[in-house]
Coordinates of C-alpha atoms and ligand atoms in Angstrom, one line a residue:
X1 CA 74.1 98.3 118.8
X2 CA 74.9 98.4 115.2
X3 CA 75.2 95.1 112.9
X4 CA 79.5 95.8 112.0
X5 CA 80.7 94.1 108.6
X6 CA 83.5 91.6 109.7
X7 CA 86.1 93.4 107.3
X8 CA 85.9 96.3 109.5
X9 CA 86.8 94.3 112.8
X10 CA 89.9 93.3 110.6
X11 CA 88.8 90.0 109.1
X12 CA 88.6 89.0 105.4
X13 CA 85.6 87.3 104.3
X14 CA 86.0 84.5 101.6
X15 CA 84.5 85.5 98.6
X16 CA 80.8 84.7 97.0
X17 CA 79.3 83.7 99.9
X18 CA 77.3 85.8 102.3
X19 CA 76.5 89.3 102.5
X20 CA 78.4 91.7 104.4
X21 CA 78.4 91.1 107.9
X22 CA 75.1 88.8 107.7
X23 CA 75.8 85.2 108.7
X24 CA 73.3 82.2 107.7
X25 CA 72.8 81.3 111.6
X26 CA 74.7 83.7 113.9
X27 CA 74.4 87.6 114.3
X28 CA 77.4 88.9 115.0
X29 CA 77.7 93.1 116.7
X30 CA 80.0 94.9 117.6
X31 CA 79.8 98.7 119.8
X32 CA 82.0 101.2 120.2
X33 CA 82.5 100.5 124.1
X34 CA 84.3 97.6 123.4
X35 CA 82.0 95.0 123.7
X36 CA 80.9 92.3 120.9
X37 CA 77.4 90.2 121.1
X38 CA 77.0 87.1 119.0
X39 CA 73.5 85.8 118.6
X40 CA 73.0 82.2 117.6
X41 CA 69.9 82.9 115.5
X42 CA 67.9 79.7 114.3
X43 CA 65.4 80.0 117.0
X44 CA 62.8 78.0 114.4
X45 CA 65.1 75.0 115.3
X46 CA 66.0 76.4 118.9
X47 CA 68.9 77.7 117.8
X48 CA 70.8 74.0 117.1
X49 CA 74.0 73.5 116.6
X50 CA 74.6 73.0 112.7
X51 CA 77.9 72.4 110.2
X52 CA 76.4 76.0 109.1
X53 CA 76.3 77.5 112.5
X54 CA 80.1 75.5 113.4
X55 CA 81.2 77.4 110.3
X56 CA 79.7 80.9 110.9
X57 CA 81.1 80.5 114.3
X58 CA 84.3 79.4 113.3
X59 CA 84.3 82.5 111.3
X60 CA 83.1 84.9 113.9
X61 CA 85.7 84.0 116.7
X62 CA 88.2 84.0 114.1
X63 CA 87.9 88.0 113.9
X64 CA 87.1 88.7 117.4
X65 CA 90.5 87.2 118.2
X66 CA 92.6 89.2 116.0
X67 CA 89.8 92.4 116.8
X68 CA 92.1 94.1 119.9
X69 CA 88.7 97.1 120.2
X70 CA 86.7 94.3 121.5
X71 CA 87.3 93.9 125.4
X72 CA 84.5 91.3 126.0
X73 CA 82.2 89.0 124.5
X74 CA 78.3 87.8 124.8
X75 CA 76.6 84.8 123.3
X76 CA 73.1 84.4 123.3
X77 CA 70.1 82.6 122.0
X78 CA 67.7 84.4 119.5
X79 CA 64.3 83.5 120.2
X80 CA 61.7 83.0 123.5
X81 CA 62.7 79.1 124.2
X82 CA 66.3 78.2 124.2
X83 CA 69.7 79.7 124.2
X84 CA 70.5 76.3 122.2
X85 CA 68.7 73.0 121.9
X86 CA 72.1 71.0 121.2
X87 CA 73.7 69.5 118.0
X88 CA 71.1 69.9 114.8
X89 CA 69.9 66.2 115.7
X90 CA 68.0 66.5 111.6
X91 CA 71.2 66.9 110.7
X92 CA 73.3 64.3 112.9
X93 CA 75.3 61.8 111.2
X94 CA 73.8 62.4 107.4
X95 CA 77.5 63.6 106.1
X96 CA 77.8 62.3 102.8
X97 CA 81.5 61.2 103.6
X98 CA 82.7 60.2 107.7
X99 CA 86.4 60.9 106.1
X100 CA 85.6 64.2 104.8
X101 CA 83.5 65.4 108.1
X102 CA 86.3 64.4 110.1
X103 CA 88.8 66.5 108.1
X104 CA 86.8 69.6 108.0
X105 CA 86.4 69.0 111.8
X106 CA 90.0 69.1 112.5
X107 CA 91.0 72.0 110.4
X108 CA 88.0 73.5 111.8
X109 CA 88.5 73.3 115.1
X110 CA 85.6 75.5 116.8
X111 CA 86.2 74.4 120.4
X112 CA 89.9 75.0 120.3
X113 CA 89.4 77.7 118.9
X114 CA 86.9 79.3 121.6
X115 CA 90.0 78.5 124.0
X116 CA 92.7 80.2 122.5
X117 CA 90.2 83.5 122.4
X118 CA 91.8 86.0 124.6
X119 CA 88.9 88.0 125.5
X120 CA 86.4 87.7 128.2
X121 CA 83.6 85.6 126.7
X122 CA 80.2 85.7 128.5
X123 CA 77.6 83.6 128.4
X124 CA 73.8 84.6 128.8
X125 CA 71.5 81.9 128.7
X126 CA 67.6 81.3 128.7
X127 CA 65.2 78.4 127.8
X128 CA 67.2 74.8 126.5
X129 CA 70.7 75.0 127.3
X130 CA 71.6 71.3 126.2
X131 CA 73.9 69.2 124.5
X132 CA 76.6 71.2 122.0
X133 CA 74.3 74.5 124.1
X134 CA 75.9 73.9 127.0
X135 CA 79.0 73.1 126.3
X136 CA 79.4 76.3 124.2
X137 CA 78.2 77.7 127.3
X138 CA 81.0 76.0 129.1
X139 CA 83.7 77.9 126.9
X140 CA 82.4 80.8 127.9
X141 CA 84.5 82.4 131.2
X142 CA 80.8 83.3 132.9
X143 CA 77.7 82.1 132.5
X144 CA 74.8 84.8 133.5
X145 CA 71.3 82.4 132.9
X146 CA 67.5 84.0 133.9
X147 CA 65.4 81.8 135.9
X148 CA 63.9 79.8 133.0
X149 CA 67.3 78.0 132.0
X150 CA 67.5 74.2 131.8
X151 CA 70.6 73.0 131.1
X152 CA 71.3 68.9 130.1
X153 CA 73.4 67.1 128.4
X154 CA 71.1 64.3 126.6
X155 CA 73.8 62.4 125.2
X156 CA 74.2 59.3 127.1
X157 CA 70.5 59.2 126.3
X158 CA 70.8 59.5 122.7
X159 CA 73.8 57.0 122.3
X160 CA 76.3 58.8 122.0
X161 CA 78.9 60.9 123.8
X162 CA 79.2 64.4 124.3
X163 CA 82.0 65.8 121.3
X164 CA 81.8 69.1 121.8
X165 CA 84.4 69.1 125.3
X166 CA 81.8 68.3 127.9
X167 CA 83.2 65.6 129.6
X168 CA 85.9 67.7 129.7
X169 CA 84.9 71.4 130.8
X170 CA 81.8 70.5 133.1
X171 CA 84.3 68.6 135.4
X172 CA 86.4 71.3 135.8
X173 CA 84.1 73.8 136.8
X174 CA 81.4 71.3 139.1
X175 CA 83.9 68.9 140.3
X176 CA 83.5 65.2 139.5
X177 CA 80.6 64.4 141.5
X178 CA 78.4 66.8 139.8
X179 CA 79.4 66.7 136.1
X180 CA 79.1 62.6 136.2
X181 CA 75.3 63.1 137.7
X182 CA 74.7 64.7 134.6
X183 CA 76.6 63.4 132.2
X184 CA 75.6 59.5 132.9
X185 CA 71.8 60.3 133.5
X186 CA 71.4 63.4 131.3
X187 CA 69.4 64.9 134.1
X188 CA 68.6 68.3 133.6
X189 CA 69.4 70.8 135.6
X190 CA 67.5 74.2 136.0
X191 CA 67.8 77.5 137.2
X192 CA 68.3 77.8 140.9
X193 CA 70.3 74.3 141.3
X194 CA 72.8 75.8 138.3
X195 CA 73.5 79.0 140.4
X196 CA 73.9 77.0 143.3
X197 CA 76.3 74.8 141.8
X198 CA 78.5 77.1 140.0
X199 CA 77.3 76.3 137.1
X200 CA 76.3 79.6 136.8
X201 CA 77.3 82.7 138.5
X202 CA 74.2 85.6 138.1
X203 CA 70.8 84.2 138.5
X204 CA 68.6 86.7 136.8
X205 CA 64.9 87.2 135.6
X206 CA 64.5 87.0 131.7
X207 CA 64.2 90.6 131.3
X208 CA 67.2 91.4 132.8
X209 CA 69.2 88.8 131.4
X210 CA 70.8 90.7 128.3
X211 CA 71.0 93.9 130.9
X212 CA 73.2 92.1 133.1
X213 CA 75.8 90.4 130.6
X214 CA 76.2 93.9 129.5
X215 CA 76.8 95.3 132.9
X216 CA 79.2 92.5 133.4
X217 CA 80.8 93.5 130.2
X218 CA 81.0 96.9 130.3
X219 CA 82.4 96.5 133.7
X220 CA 85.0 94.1 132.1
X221 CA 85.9 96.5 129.2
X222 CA 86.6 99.7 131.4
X223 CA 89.6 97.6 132.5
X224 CA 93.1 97.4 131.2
X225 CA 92.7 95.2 128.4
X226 CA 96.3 93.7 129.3
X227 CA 95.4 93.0 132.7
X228 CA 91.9 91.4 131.9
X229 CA 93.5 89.0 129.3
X230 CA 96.7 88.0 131.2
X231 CA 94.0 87.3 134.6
X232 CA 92.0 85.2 131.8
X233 CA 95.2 83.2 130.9
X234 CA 96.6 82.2 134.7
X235 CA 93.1 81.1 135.2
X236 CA 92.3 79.2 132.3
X237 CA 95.8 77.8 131.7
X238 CA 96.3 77.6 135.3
X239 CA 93.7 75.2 135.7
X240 CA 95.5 72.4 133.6
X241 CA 98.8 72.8 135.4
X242 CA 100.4 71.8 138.9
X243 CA 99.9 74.5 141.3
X244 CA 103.8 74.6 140.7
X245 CA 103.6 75.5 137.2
X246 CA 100.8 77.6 137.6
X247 CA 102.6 79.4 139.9
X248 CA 105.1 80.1 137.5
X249 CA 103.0 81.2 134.6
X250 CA 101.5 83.5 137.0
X251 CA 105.0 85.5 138.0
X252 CA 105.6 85.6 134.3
X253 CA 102.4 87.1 133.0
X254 CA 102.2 89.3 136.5
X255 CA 106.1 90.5 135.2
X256 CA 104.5 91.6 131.4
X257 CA 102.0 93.3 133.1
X258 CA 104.1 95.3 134.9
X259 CA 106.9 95.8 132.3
X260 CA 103.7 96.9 129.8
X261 CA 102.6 99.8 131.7
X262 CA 105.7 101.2 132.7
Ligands
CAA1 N1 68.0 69.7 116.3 C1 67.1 70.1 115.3 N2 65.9 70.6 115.6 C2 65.5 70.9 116.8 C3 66.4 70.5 117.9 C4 67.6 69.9 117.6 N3 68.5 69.6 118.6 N4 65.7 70.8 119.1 C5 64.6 71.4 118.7 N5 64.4 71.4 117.4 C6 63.3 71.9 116.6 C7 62.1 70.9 116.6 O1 62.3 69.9 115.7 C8 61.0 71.8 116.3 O2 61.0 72.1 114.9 P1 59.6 72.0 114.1 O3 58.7 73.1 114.7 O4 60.0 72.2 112.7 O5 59.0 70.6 114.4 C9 61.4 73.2 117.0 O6 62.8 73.1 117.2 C10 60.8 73.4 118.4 O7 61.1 72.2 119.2 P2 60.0 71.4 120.0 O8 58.6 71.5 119.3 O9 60.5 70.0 120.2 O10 59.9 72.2 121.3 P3 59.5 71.7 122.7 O11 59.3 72.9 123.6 O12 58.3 70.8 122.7 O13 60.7 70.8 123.3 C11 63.1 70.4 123.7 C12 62.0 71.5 123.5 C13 62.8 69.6 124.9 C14 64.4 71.1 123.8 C15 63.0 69.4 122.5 O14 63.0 70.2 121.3 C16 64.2 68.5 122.4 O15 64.3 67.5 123.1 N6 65.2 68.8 121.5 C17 66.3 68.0 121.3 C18 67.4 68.1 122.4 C19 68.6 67.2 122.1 O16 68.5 66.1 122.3 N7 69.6 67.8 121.5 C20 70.8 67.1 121.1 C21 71.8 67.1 122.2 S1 73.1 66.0 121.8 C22 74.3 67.0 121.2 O17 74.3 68.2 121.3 C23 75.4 66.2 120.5 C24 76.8 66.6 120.7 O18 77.3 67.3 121.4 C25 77.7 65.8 119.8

């Protein structure tokens, strides 16, 4: 897999500030089957969660949105230990101005943005997966972890409360009981109790891990690209309407489907 400048996948970069295609704390490829991998690459720091690596992201998803070659998505963590240790806690809370922080968060907007993406995004994780890690994860529509994984979400431990949606997202895919065992006792949860759960759907061993998401993928972008996105969007919208309404947006995006490959 070749590293792909972002201009080519239709995306301007602004100007002056990295190299082509290189990003400060996220790799970002692209193939030619269709399938794009984004590496979160500070494994020095377990690949935290930093303004830098918010911003590279930001960046990132931007152009796989608009990018209509790429079929389906992997994240991963660089490095032996973690897919991602959670928010940069060296950086936490050292803004120079609250006011400002909050701004840039708000145009900003990673999280919505991950749930407006219209691909497939997958999720392989190994080592850490915890705090801002897992709820990345959790924006992801499958989670493939190998046997080593630990997820957490350390929060309520720290202080604080989780900001990055996963009060939000780990309810909806464990159910109540579940997500509040975690997210009041920031127990951690490893390998074989997250397949179990649902929190993740392919238990495999390390080496495989990488393997598999691409199997996934590949299997993913031999589809109809139409198909795979409108299935995405009765899910994932689905899930925050009645089963009335759902119902509806299901006829409706079943009917483009149709009308598109006549
Ligand atoms: N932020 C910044 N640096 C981190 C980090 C983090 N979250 N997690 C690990 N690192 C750094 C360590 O400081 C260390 O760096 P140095 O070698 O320069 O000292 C390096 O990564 C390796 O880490 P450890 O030596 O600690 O590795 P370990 O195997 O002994 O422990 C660990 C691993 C249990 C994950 C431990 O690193 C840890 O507890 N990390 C913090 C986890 C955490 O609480 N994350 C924040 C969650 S809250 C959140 O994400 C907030 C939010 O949503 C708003």
């Amino acid at each position: 897999m070749k590293r792909i400048p972002l201009f080519h996948a239709g995306f301007t970069r602004l100007p002056g500030r990295l190299p082509m295609g290189a990003f400060e704390t996220v790799i970002f490829e692209k193939d030619d089957r269709g399938i794009a991998r984004v590496t979160l690459n500070r494994p020095q720091a377990l690949n935290a969660f930093s303004v830098r690596m918010r911003d590279d992201l930001y960046e990132v998803l931007s152009a796989i949105k608009i990018d209509d070659e790429i079929r389906a998505v992997i994240f991963r963590g660089a490095g032996e230990k973690a897919f991602c240790a959670g928010a940069d806690l060296k950086e936490f809370l050292t803004a120079p101005s609250a006011i400002k922080a909050r701004r840039i968060r708000a145009l900003r907007d990673l999280w919505r943005l991950f749930l407006s993406v219209p691909q497939p995004l997958i999720a392989a994780l190994h080592g850490y997966v915890l705090g801002s890690g897992i709820e990345i994860a959790l924006y992801c529509d499958l989670r493939i972890a190998s046997e080593d994984v630990v997820f957490g979400l350390p929060e309520v431990e720290l202080g604080i409360l989780p900001a990055a949606g996963g009060t939000q997202t780990l309810p909806r895919l464990l159910g109540l009981g579940r997500s509040l065992d975690m997210l009041l006792t920031g127990r951690r949860c490893k390998g074989r109790e997250a397949f179990e759960s649902g929190l993740v759907s392919h238990l495999v061993s390390g080496e495989r891990l990488l393997q598999s998401a691409e199997e996934v993928a590949l299997e993913i972008a031999s589809l109809d690209p139409r198909v795979v996105r409108s299935a995405k969007q009765a899910v994932v919208r689905g899930m925050d309407m009645t089963l009335d309404q759902g119902l509806d947006l299901e006829r409706r995006l079943a009917l483009q489907c149709r009308s598109a490959s006549k």
